[in-house]
Short mmCIF file of C-alpha atoms and ligand atoms in Angstrom, two decimals:
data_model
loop_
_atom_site.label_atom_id
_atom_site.label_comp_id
_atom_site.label_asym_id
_atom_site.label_seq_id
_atom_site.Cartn_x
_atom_site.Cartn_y
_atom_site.Cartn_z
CA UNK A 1225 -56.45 -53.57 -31.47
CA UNK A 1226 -54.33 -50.79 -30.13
CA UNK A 1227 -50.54 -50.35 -31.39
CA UNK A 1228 -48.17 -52.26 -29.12
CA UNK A 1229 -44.89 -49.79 -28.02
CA UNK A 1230 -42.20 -51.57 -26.00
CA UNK A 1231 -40.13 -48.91 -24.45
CA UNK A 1232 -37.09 -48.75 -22.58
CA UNK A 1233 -37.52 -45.53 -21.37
CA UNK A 1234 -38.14 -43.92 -18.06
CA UNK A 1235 -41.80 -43.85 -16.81
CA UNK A 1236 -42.68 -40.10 -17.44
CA UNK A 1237 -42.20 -40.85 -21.21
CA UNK A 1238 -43.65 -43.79 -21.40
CA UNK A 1239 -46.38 -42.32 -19.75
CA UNK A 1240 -46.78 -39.03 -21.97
CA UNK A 1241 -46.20 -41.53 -25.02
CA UNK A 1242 -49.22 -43.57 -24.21
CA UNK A 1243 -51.40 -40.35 -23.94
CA UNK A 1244 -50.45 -39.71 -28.26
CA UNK A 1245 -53.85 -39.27 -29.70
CA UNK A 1246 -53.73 -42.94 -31.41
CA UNK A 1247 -53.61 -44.24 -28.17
CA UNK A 1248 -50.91 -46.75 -27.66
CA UNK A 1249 -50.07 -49.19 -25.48
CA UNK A 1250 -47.16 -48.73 -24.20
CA UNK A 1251 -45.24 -52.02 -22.29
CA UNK A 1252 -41.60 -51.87 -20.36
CA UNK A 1253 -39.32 -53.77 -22.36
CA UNK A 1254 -37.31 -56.71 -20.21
CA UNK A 1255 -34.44 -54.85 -18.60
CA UNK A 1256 -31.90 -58.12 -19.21
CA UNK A 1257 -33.18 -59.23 -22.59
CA UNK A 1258 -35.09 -56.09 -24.59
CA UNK A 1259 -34.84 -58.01 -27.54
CA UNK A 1260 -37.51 -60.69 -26.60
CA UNK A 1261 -40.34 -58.31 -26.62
CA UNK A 1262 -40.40 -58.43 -30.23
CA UNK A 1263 -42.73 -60.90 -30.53
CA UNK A 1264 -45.78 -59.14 -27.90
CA UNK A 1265 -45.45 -55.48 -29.55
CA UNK A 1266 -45.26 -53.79 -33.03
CA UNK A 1267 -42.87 -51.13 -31.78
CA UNK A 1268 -39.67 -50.79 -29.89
CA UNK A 1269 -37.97 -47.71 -28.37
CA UNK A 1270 -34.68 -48.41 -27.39
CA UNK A 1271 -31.65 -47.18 -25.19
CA UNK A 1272 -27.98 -47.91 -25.07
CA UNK A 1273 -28.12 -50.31 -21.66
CA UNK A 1274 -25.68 -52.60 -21.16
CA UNK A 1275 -28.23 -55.38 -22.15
CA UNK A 1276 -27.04 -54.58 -25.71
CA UNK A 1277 -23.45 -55.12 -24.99
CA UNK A 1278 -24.04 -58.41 -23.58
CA UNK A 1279 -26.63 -59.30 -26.25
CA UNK A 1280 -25.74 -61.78 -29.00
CA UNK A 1281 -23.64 -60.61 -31.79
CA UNK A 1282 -22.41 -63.61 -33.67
CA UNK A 1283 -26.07 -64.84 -34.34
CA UNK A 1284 -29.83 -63.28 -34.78
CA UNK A 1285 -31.89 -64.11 -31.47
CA UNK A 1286 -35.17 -66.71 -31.78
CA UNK A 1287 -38.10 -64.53 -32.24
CA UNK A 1288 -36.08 -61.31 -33.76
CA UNK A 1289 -37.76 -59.34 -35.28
CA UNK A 1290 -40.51 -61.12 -34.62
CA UNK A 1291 -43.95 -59.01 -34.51
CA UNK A 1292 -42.03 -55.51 -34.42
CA UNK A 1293 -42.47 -53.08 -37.79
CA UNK A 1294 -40.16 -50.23 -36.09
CA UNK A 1295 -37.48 -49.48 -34.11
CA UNK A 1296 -36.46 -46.50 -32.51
CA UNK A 1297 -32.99 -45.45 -31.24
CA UNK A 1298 -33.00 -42.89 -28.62
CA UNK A 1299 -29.45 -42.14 -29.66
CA UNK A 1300 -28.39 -40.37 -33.20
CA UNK A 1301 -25.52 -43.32 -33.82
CA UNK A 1302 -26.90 -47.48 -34.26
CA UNK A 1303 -23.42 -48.08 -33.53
CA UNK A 1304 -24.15 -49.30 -29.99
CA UNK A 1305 -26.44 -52.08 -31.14
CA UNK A 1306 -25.69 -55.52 -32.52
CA UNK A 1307 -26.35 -55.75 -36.60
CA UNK A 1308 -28.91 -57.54 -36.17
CA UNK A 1309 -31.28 -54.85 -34.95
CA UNK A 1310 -31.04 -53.39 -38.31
CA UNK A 1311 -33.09 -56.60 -39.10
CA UNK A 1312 -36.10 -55.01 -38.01
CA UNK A 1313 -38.24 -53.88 -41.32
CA UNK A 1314 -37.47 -50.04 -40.06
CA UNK A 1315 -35.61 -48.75 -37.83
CA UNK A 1316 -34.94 -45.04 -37.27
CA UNK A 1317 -33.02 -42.81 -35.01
CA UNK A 1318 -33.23 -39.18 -32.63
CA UNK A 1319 -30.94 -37.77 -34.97
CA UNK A 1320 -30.92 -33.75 -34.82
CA UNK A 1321 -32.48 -34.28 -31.16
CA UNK A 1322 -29.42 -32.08 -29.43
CA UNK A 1323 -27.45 -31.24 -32.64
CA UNK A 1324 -28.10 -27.75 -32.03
CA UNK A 1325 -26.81 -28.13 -28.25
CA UNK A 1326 -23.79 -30.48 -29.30
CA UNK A 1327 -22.94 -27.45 -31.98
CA UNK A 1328 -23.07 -25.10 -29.05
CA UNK A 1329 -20.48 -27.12 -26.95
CA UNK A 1330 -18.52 -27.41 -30.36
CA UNK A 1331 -18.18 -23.31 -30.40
CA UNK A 1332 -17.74 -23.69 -26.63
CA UNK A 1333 -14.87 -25.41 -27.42
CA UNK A 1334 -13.61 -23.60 -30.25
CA UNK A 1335 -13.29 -19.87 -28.07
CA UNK A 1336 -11.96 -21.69 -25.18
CA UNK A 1337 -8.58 -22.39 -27.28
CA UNK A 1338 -9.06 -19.28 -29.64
CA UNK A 1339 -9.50 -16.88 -26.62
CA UNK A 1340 -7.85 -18.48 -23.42
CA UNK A 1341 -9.62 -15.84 -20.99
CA UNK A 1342 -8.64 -18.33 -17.73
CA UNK A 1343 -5.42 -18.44 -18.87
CA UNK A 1344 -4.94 -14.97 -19.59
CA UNK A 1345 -7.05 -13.87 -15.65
CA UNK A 1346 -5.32 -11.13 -13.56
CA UNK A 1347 -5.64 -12.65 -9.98
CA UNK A 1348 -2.89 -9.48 -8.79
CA UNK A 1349 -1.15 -6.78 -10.11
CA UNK A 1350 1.68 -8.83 -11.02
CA UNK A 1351 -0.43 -10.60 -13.86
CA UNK A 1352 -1.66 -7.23 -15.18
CA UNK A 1353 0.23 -7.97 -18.43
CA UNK A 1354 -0.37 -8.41 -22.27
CA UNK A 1355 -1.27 -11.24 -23.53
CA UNK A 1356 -2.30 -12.19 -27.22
CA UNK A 1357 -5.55 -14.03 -27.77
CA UNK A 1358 -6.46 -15.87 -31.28
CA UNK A 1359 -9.19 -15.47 -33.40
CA UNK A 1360 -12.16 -17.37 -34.21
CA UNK A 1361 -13.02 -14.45 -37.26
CA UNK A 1362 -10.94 -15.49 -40.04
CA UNK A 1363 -10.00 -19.00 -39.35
CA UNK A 1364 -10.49 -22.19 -40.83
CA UNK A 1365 -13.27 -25.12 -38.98
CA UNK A 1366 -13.27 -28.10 -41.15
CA UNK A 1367 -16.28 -29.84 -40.17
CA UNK A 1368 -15.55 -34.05 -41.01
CA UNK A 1369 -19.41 -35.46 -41.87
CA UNK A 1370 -21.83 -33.07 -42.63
CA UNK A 1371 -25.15 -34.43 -41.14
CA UNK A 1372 -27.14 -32.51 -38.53
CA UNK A 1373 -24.48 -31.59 -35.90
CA UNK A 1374 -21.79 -30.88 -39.12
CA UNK A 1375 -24.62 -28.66 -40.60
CA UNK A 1376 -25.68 -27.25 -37.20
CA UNK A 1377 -21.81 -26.66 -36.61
CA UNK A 1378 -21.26 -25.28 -40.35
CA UNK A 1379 -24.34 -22.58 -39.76
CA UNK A 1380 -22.67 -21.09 -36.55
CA UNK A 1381 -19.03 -21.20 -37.54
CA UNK A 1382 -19.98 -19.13 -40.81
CA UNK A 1383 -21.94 -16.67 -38.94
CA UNK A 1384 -19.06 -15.96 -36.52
CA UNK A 1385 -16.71 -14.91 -39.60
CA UNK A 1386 -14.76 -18.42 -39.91
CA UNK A 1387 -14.15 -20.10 -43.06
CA UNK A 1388 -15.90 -23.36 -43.58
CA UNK A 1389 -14.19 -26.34 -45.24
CA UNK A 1390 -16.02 -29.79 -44.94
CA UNK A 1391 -16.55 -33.36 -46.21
CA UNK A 1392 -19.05 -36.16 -46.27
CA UNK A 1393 -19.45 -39.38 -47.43
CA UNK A 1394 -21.47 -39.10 -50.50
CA UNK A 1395 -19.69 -36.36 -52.60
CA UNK A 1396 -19.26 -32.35 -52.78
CA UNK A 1397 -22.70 -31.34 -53.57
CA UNK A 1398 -23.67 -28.02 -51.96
CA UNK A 1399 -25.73 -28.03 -48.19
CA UNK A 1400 -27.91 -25.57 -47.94
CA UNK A 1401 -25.37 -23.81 -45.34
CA UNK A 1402 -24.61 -20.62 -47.47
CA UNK A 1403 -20.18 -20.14 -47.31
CA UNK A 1404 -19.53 -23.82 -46.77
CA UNK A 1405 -16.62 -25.49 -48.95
CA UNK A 1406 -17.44 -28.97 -49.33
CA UNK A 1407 -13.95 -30.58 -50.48
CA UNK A 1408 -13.59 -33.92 -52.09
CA UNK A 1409 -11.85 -35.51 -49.29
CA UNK A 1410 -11.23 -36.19 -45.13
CA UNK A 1411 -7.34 -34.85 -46.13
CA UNK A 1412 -8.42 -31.88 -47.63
CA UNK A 1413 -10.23 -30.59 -44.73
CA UNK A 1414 -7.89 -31.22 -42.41
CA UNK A 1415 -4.69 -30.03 -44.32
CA UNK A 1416 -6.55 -26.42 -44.45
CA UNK A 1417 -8.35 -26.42 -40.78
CA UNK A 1418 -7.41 -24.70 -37.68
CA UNK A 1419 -10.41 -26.88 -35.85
CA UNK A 1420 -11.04 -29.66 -37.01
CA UNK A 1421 -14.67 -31.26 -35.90
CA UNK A 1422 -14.89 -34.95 -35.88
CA UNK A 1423 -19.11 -35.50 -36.85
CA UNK A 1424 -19.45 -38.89 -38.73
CA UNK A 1425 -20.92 -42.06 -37.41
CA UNK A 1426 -19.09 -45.16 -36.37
CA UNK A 1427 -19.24 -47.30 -39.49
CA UNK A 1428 -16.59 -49.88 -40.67
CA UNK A 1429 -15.58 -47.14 -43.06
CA UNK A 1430 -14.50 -44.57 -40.14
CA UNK A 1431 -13.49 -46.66 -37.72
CA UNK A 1432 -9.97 -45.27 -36.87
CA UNK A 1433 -10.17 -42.91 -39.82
CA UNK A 1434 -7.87 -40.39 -37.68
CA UNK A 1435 -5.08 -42.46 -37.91
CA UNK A 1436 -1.31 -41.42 -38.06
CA UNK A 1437 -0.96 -41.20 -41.64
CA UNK A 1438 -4.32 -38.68 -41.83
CA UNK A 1439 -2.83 -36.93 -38.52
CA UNK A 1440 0.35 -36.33 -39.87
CA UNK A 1441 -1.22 -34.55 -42.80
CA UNK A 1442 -3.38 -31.79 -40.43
CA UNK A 1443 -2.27 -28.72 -40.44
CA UNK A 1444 0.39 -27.88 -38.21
CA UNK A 1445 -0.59 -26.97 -35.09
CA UNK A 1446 -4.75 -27.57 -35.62
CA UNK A 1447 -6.95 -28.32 -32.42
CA UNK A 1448 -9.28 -31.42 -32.68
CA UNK A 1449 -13.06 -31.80 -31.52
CA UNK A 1450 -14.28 -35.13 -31.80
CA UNK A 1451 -18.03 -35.26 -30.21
CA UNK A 1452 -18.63 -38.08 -33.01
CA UNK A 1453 -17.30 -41.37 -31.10
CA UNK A 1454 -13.77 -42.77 -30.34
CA UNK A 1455 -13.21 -45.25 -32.35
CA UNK A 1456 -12.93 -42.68 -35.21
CA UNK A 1457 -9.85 -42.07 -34.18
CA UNK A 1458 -6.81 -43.95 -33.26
CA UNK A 1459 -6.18 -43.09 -29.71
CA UNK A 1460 -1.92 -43.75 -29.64
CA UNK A 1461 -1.83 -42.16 -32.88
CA UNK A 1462 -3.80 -38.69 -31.06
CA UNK A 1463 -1.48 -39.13 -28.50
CA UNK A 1464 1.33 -38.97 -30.75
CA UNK A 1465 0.54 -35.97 -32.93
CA UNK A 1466 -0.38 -34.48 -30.30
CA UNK A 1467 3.67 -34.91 -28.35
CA UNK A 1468 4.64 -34.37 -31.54
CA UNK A 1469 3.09 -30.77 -31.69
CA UNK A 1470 1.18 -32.00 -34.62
CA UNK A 1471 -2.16 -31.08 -32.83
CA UNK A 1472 -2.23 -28.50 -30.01
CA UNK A 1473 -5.02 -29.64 -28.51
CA UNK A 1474 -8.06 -32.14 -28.66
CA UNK A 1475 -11.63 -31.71 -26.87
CA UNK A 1476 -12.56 -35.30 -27.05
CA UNK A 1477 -16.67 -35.71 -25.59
CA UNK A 1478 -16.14 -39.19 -26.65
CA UNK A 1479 -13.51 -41.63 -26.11
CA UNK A 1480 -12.62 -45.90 -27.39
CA UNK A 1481 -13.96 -47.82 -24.89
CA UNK A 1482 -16.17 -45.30 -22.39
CA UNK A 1483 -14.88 -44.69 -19.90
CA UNK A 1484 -11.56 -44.92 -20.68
CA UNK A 1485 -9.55 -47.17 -17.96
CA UNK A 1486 -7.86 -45.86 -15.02
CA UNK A 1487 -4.57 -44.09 -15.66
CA UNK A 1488 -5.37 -43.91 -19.32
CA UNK A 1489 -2.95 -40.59 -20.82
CA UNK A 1490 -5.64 -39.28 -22.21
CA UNK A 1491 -7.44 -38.26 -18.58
CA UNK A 1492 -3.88 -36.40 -17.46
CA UNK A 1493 -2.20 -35.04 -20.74
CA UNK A 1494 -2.07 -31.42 -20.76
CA UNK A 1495 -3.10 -31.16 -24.39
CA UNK A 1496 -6.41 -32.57 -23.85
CA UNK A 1497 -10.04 -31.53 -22.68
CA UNK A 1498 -11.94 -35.02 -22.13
CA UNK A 1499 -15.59 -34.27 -20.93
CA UNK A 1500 -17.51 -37.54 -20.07
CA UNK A 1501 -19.84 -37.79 -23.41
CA UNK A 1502 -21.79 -35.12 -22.35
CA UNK A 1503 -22.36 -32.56 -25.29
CA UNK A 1504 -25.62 -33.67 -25.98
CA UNK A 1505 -26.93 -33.04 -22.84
CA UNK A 1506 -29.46 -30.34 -21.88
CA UNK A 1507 -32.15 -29.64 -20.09
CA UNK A 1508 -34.91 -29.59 -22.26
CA UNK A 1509 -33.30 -32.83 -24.16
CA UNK A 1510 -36.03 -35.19 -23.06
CA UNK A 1511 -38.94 -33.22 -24.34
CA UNK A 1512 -36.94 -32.70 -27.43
CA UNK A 1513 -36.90 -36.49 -27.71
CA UNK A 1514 -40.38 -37.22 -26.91
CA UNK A 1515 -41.64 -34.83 -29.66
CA UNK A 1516 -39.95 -36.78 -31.92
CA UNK A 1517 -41.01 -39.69 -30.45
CA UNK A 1518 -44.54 -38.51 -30.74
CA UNK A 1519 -43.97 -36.83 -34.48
CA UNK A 1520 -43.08 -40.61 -35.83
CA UNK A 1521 -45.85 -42.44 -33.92
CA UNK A 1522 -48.25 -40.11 -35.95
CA UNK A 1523 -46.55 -40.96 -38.82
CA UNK A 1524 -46.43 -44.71 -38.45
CA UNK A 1525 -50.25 -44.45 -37.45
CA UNK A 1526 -50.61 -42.80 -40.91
CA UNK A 1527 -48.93 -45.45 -42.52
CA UNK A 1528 -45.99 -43.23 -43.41
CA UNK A 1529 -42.40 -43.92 -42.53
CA UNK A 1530 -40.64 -42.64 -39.12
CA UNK A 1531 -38.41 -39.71 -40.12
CA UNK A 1532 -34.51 -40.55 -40.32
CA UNK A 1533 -34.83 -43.89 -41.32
CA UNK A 1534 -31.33 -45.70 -40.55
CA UNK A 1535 -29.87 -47.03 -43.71
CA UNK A 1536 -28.78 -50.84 -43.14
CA UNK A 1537 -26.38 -50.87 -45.78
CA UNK A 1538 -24.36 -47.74 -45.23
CA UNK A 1539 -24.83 -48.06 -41.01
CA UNK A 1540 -26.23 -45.09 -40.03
N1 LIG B 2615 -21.45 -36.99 -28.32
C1 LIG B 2615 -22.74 -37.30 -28.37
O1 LIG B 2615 -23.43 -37.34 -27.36
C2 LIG B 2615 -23.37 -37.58 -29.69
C3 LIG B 2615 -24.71 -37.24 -29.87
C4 LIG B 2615 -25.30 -37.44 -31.12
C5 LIG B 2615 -24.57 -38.04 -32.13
N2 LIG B 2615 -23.27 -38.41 -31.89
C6 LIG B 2615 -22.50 -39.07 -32.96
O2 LIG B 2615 -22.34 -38.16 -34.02
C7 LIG B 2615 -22.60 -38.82 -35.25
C8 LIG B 2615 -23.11 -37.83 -36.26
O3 LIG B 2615 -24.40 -37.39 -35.85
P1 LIG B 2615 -25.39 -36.66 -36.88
O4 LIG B 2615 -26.69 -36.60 -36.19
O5 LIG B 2615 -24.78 -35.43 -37.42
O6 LIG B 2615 -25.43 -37.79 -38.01
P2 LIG B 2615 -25.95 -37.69 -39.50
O7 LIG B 2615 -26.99 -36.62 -39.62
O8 LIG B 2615 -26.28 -39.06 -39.92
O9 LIG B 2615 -24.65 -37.19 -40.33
C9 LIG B 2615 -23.54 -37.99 -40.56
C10 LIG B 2615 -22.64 -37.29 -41.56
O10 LIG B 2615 -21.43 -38.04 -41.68
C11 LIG B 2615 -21.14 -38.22 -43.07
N3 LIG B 2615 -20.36 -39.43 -43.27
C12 LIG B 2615 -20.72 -40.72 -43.02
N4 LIG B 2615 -19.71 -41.55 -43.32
C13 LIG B 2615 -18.68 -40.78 -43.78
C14 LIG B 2615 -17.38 -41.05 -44.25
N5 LIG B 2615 -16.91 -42.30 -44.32
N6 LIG B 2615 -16.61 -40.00 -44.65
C15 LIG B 2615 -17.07 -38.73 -44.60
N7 LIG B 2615 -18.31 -38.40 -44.15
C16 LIG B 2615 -19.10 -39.42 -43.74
C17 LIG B 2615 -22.51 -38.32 -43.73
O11 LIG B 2615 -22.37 -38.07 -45.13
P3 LIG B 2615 -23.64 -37.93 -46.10
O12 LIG B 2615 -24.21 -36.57 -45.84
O13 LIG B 2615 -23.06 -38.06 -47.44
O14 LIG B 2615 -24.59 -39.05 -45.72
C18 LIG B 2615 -23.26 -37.22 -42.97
O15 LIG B 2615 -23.00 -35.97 -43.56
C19 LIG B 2615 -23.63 -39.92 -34.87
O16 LIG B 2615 -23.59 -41.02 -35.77
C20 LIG B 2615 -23.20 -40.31 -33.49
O17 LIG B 2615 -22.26 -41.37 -33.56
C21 LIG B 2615 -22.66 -38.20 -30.70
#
């Protein structure tokens, strides 16, 4: 009896996943109610659609988790999904899919406030002037969570001459990022950072982790990245370090609820970048994805477990 894959995805994947060697097959999950499949298939790859918003969260569907033995999250961060997925005996996640590419749009970010070249464009004569740029060689990128985007973030920002402080949840143990300062706490790095990079999941334990006391502690004058999700930080307190000159800037990719609603100061204040929760986006991302995809189906078919396994307990 062939392996039973529920998929939300588009039909070109679905397609190239039911040509893996094992031979799946491969059925669309219910656009409304993706949950219900669980009973017909043994697998389920699943997307952030709105069905998951609307789907129950103060009680565990009939039939959940039913037949299914894994669960796939095209996304690095559960977050979007009610607890109960988590039910399912395994569920694991594209983590490190477009770390590389959201690291990219993290440096992006970084030499677009360190070296201001629109800003500093001759357009006549009359702007023919000097002006002073920063540096990205000897500053200070504390890199908050320290997972694949923090590491992938950490490798580039040593290699460009900055000085890496960073934290994560389970202590100060080295990374294998050679130059990296792992500090015991959130206030540490940011009291000594001149970026600071937001890269931890959306857990109960950092929701609104930016708040105004850990705000007022940054270093004066420090430019935030959050690519992570909003609800890390506590928009009106952003808002108000950032009036306060506490922050100069912010490059938010990610913002507390998405989008944020019309008229909303963070779409119109002059200290902030907001890109539409795009910095995982490339071209290549989908293949990137489905060789993942493919790389855990072998494994299951093995016997062995998916790579990055989502931990129930800790949420991500
Ligand atoms: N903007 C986008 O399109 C986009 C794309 C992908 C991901 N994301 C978001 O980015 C998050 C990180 O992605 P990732 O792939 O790097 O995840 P990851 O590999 O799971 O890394 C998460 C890191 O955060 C650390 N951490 C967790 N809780 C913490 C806490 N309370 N205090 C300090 N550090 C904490 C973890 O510590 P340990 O090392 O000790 O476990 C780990 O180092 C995802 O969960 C997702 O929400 C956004």
């Amino acid at each position: 009896m062939s392996f039973v894959i529920a998929s939300q995805l588009e039909p070109a994947l679905n397609e190239a996943i039911a040509r893996h060697p094992s031979r799946p097959k491969v059925i669309v999950a219910p656009v409304d109610d993706p949950w219900t499949i669980a009973t017909e298939a043994d697998a389920l790859i699943v997307r952030p659609t709105p069905a998951w918003r609307q789907a129950p969260r103060d009680h565990v569907p009939d039939g959940w988790p039913g037949r299914l033995r894994w669960v796939f999250t095209s996304s690095a961060g559960v977050d979007f999904y009610p607890k109960w997925l988590l039910d399912a005996p395994v569920v694991s996640c594209a983590r490190g899919t477009a770390s590389e590419e959201i690291a990219d749009y993290v440096i992006a970010a970084i030499y677009a406030r360190a070296k201001d070249m629109a800003a500093a464009a001759a357009h006549g004569p009359a702007d023919w002037r000097y002006t002073e740029l920063g540096q990205v060689v000897g500053s200070t990128i504390g890199v908050i969570g320290l997972g694949a985007i923090g590491t992938a973030v950490a490798r580039r920002a040593t290699a460009l001459g900055a000085r890496v402080v960073a934290v994560r949840r389970s202590g100060t143990a080295k990374i294998g990022v050679i130059g990296v300062d792992v500090l015991p706490s959130v206030a540490d790095v940011v009291g000594k950072a001149d970026h600071i990079v937001i890269a931890v999941p959306a857990t109960p334990q950092t929701r609104h982790l930016f708040d105004r006391d850990l705000l007022a502690g940054v270093k004066p004058g420090a430019h935030l990245i959050n690519i992570a999700r909003g609800s890390v930080v506590d928009q009106d307190a952003l808002l108000g370090a950032l009036d306060a000159g506490q922050l100069s800037f912010a490059t938010l990719d990610v913002t507390d609820p998405e989008p944020l609603p019309a008229g909303h100061p963070l779409y119109s204040h002059p200290k902030v970048l907001l890109t539409p929760h795009i910095s995982a986006s490339y071209t290549l991302a989908r293949g990137k994805l489905l060789d993942k995809i493919l790389t855990d189906i072998t494994r299951v078919a093995y016997g062995q477990q998916p790579v990055d396994v989502v931990d129930r307990l800790r949420g991500y």
